[in-house]
Amino acid sequence: MLFEGCRPVRGFPSYKGQRHFSGWWWSATSLSLVGYESWLERDTLMMLDFDPLVVGVASQPFWLFWATEGKPRSHVPDFFARLADGSARVLDCRPAVRVKQRDRAAFEATRDACAVLGWRYEVVDAWPETLVGNVRWLAGYRHPRHGVPAVAEELRAVCSAPVGLLDLAESVGDPIAVLPVLFHLLWRQELLVDLSVPLRPETVVSPSAGVAW
């Protein structure tokens, strides 16, 4: 079985007084639930789900064992992501202020192991606040039920050139009915906006020409 299809190698405990937040993210990429153990992990998982190049994600994908000065060490990376070209990314999520020497050693060992396999490894410190806020909004419309085919097709046709977000919705019909479909297309990046600034009614929407972040 491929890593992106594996179950987590360890659980996601929940107990009174714990200082982190565990939960499950419904992935539009895999149409399944994927676990996380912190808000940073949740945001990273959301961004992987948003990335059109990612075709599969697994959390807590494998154990890595090694020895340091004769002492056994082990580490479980936070995520494994499979890309459309068959390559892979392995990610750990840790705010820089919380990274200790023991963590650095684990991250370095994981980086070395991934390099042997030809996998890309990265440690996520944080996401830009505006970017992750915009994507979190669009994620509310990630489910396929929002992709109403007739409305989506008309939105694509009207948006053959850059146009304001609300103007685009109103040109197709009642914004209350159209906006969820528009946000779904923005989530799928079939239409694009600048996600580095807050989404507003006048935000310019453009035809897709690649990843917007």
Tab-separated table of C-alpha atoms in Angstrom:
chain	number	residue	atom	x	y	z
A	1	MET	CA	0.000	0.000	0.000
A	2	LEU	CA	1.177	3.540	-0.781
A	3	PHE	CA	2.036	5.800	2.145
A	4	GLU	CA	-0.772	8.220	1.311
A	5	GLY	CA	-3.274	5.377	1.773
A	6	CYS	CA	-1.945	4.141	5.115
A	7	ARG	CA	-3.533	4.586	8.506
A	8	PRO	CA	-1.607	6.657	11.118
A	9	VAL	CA	1.108	4.646	12.856
A	10	ARG	CA	-0.031	6.090	16.183
A	11	GLY	CA	-3.249	7.561	17.530
A	12	PHE	CA	-4.403	11.076	18.320
A	13	PRO	CA	-5.046	11.048	22.083
A	14	SER	CA	-7.453	13.434	23.714
A	15	TYR	CA	-7.375	14.003	27.471
A	16	LYS	CA	-8.301	16.573	30.067
A	17	GLY	CA	-5.738	19.335	30.386
A	18	GLN	CA	-3.855	18.618	27.161
A	19	ARG	CA	-2.104	21.660	25.726
A	20	HIS	CA	-2.580	20.874	22.047
A	21	PHE	CA	-5.695	20.483	19.920
A	22	SER	CA	-6.333	17.227	18.101
A	23	GLY	CA	-8.982	16.730	15.457
A	24	TRP	CA	-9.908	15.447	12.034
A	25	TRP	CA	-9.900	17.339	8.744
A	26	TRP	CA	-12.194	16.201	5.942
A	27	SER	CA	-9.919	16.176	2.907
A	28	ALA	CA	-11.449	17.136	-0.436
A	29	THR	CA	-8.376	15.563	-2.044
A	30	SER	CA	-8.840	12.068	-0.623
A	31	LEU	CA	-12.541	12.354	0.352
A	32	SER	CA	-11.594	11.065	3.788
A	33	LEU	CA	-10.746	12.244	7.291
A	34	VAL	CA	-7.099	13.045	8.090
A	35	GLY	CA	-5.942	13.622	11.670
A	36	TYR	CA	-3.992	16.528	13.131
A	37	GLU	CA	-2.626	17.393	16.586
A	38	SER	CA	-2.334	21.192	16.597
A	39	TRP	CA	-3.740	24.282	14.921
A	40	LEU	CA	-0.535	24.566	12.888
A	41	GLU	CA	-0.952	20.973	11.714
A	42	ARG	CA	-4.578	21.690	10.838
A	43	ASP	CA	-3.594	24.742	8.780
A	44	THR	CA	-0.825	22.795	7.056
A	45	LEU	CA	-3.224	19.977	6.276
A	46	MET	CA	-5.686	22.515	4.887
A	47	MET	CA	-3.000	24.030	2.668
A	48	LEU	CA	-2.012	20.589	1.377
A	49	ASP	CA	-5.676	19.931	0.618
A	50	PHE	CA	-5.815	23.253	-1.235
A	51	ASP	CA	-2.715	22.518	-3.331
A	52	PRO	CA	-3.810	21.173	-6.746
A	53	LEU	CA	-0.478	19.351	-7.113
A	54	VAL	CA	-1.220	17.168	-4.052
A	55	VAL	CA	-3.182	13.992	-4.828
A	56	GLY	CA	-2.980	12.223	-1.459
A	57	VAL	CA	-2.176	12.993	2.185
A	58	ALA	CA	-1.569	10.821	5.240
A	59	SER	CA	-0.889	11.937	8.811
A	60	GLN	CA	1.590	10.222	11.137
A	61	PRO	CA	2.680	8.139	8.106
A	62	PHE	CA	5.653	6.142	9.437
A	63	TRP	CA	8.126	5.600	12.256
A	64	LEU	CA	11.762	6.505	11.666
A	65	PHE	CA	14.342	4.784	13.905
A	66	TRP	CA	18.031	5.622	14.252
A	67	ALA	CA	20.752	5.823	16.895
A	68	THR	CA	22.639	8.829	18.256
A	69	GLU	CA	25.829	8.090	20.204
A	70	GLY	CA	24.617	4.538	20.608
A	71	LYS	CA	21.233	5.598	21.999
A	72	PRO	CA	18.046	4.658	20.109
A	73	ARG	CA	15.923	7.501	18.745
A	74	SER	CA	12.615	7.542	16.918
A	75	HIS	CA	10.380	10.080	15.210
A	76	VAL	CA	7.002	10.147	13.435
A	77	PRO	CA	6.687	12.943	10.842
A	78	ASP	CA	3.388	14.803	10.817
A	79	PHE	CA	2.394	14.372	7.162
A	80	PHE	CA	3.192	12.562	3.944
A	81	ALA	CA	1.902	14.112	0.708
A	82	ARG	CA	1.914	12.478	-2.718
A	83	LEU	CA	2.154	14.817	-5.694
A	84	ALA	CA	0.604	14.351	-9.128
A	85	ASP	CA	3.992	13.645	-10.716
A	86	GLY	CA	4.604	10.760	-8.303
A	87	SER	CA	7.059	12.628	-6.088
A	88	ALA	CA	6.493	13.078	-2.360
A	89	ARG	CA	6.726	15.616	0.440
A	90	VAL	CA	7.203	14.803	4.108
A	91	LEU	CA	6.349	17.551	6.575
A	92	ASP	CA	6.773	18.318	10.253
A	93	CYS	CA	4.959	21.227	11.880
A	94	ARG	CA	6.570	23.096	14.746
A	95	PRO	CA	6.705	26.827	15.602
A	96	ALA	CA	10.336	27.939	15.587
A	97	VAL	CA	10.138	29.160	19.185
A	98	ARG	CA	9.230	25.635	20.307
A	99	VAL	CA	11.982	23.772	18.451
A	100	LYS	CA	14.514	22.278	20.876
A	101	GLN	CA	17.833	20.572	20.175
A	102	ARG	CA	16.207	17.152	20.358
A	103	ASP	CA	13.671	18.280	17.752
A	104	ARG	CA	16.429	19.608	15.485
A	105	ALA	CA	18.178	16.248	15.626
A	106	ALA	CA	14.934	14.442	14.732
A	107	PHE	CA	14.241	16.807	11.858
A	108	GLU	CA	17.786	16.395	10.525
A	109	ALA	CA	17.544	12.603	10.685
A	110	THR	CA	14.210	12.735	8.856
A	111	ARG	CA	15.658	15.069	6.224
A	112	ASP	CA	18.553	12.679	5.620
A	113	ALA	CA	16.231	9.665	5.323
A	114	CYS	CA	13.967	11.496	2.883
A	115	ALA	CA	16.943	12.550	0.781
A	116	VAL	CA	17.918	8.895	0.343
A	117	LEU	CA	14.417	8.156	-0.978
A	118	GLY	CA	14.272	11.235	-3.173
A	119	TRP	CA	11.495	12.809	-1.083
A	120	ARG	CA	11.269	16.506	-0.265
A	121	TYR	CA	11.283	17.272	3.462
A	122	GLU	CA	10.283	20.504	5.159
A	123	VAL	CA	9.541	21.849	8.614
A	124	VAL	CA	6.582	24.240	8.687
A	125	ASP	CA	6.979	27.064	11.194
A	126	ALA	CA	3.881	29.153	10.378
A	127	TRP	CA	1.658	30.265	7.509
A	128	PRO	CA	1.037	33.888	6.483
A	129	GLU	CA	-2.020	35.019	8.443
A	130	THR	CA	-3.935	36.533	5.517
A	131	LEU	CA	-3.247	33.601	3.219
A	132	VAL	CA	-4.371	30.976	5.693
A	133	GLY	CA	-7.411	33.080	6.639
A	134	ASN	CA	-8.519	33.307	3.010
A	135	VAL	CA	-7.987	29.619	2.389
A	136	ARG	CA	-9.855	28.742	5.591
A	137	TRP	CA	-12.845	30.690	4.237
A	138	LEU	CA	-12.690	28.933	0.870
A	139	ALA	CA	-12.325	25.584	2.630
A	140	GLY	CA	-15.879	26.012	3.863
A	141	TYR	CA	-16.908	25.419	0.239
A	142	ARG	CA	-14.510	22.584	-0.590
A	143	HIS	CA	-17.140	19.831	-0.669
A	144	PRO	CA	-18.140	18.740	-4.203
A	145	ARG	CA	-21.788	19.554	-3.451
A	146	HIS	CA	-20.925	23.229	-3.988
A	147	GLY	CA	-19.732	22.592	-7.542
A	148	VAL	CA	-23.142	22.993	-9.216
A	149	PRO	CA	-22.202	22.170	-12.846
A	150	ALA	CA	-24.455	24.641	-14.695
A	151	VAL	CA	-23.532	27.585	-12.445
A	152	ALA	CA	-19.838	26.664	-12.471
A	153	GLU	CA	-19.785	26.517	-16.262
A	154	GLU	CA	-21.397	29.956	-16.531
A	155	LEU	CA	-18.940	31.431	-14.031
A	156	ARG	CA	-16.011	30.077	-16.054
A	157	ALA	CA	-17.485	31.514	-19.247
A	158	VAL	CA	-18.110	34.969	-17.766
A	159	CYS	CA	-14.668	35.057	-16.149
A	160	SER	CA	-12.765	34.956	-19.441
A	161	ALA	CA	-11.072	38.163	-18.274
A	162	PRO	CA	-10.429	39.611	-14.801
A	163	VAL	CA	-13.589	40.805	-13.032
A	164	GLY	CA	-14.624	41.792	-9.501
A	165	LEU	CA	-15.795	38.945	-7.266
A	166	LEU	CA	-19.264	40.296	-6.490
A	167	ASP	CA	-19.743	41.627	-10.025
A	168	LEU	CA	-18.942	38.151	-11.338
A	169	ALA	CA	-21.472	36.502	-9.041
A	170	GLU	CA	-24.202	39.038	-9.841
A	171	SER	CA	-23.650	38.633	-13.584
A	172	VAL	CA	-24.549	34.949	-13.276
A	173	GLY	CA	-27.526	35.148	-10.894
A	174	ASP	CA	-28.555	35.616	-7.285
A	175	PRO	CA	-25.282	36.031	-5.324
A	176	ILE	CA	-26.707	33.969	-2.452
A	177	ALA	CA	-26.907	30.986	-4.812
A	178	VAL	CA	-23.881	31.791	-6.961
A	179	LEU	CA	-21.247	32.730	-4.379
A	180	PRO	CA	-20.928	29.201	-2.869
A	181	VAL	CA	-20.187	27.869	-6.357
A	182	LEU	CA	-17.725	30.691	-7.008
A	183	PHE	CA	-15.926	30.008	-3.720
A	184	HIS	CA	-15.793	26.311	-4.652
A	185	LEU	CA	-14.103	27.180	-7.967
A	186	LEU	CA	-11.654	29.411	-6.092
A	187	TRP	CA	-10.937	26.535	-3.704
A	188	ARG	CA	-10.270	24.258	-6.694
A	189	GLN	CA	-8.192	27.068	-8.255
A	190	GLU	CA	-10.182	26.842	-11.459
A	191	LEU	CA	-10.551	30.597	-10.948
A	192	LEU	CA	-7.896	32.649	-9.172
A	193	VAL	CA	-7.600	35.591	-6.785
A	194	ASP	CA	-4.695	37.197	-4.948
A	195	LEU	CA	-4.772	35.381	-1.617
A	196	SER	CA	-2.081	37.567	-0.066
A	197	VAL	CA	-4.717	40.244	0.642
A	198	PRO	CA	-8.126	39.801	2.331
A	199	LEU	CA	-10.995	38.652	0.137
A	200	ARG	CA	-13.478	41.462	-0.506
A	201	PRO	CA	-16.471	42.023	-2.833
A	202	GLU	CA	-14.184	43.972	-5.194
A	203	THR	CA	-11.421	41.330	-5.200
A	204	VAL	CA	-10.379	40.653	-8.796
A	205	VAL	CA	-11.070	37.118	-10.041
A	206	SER	CA	-9.062	35.832	-13.012
A	207	PRO	CA	-9.097	32.738	-15.197
A	208	SER	CA	-6.850	29.976	-13.921
A	209	ALA	CA	-3.244	30.215	-14.985
A	210	GLY	CA	-1.574	28.193	-12.222
A	211	VAL	CA	-1.340	28.037	-8.460
A	212	ALA	CA	-2.272	31.312	-6.739
A	213	TRP	CA	-0.061	31.051	-3.630
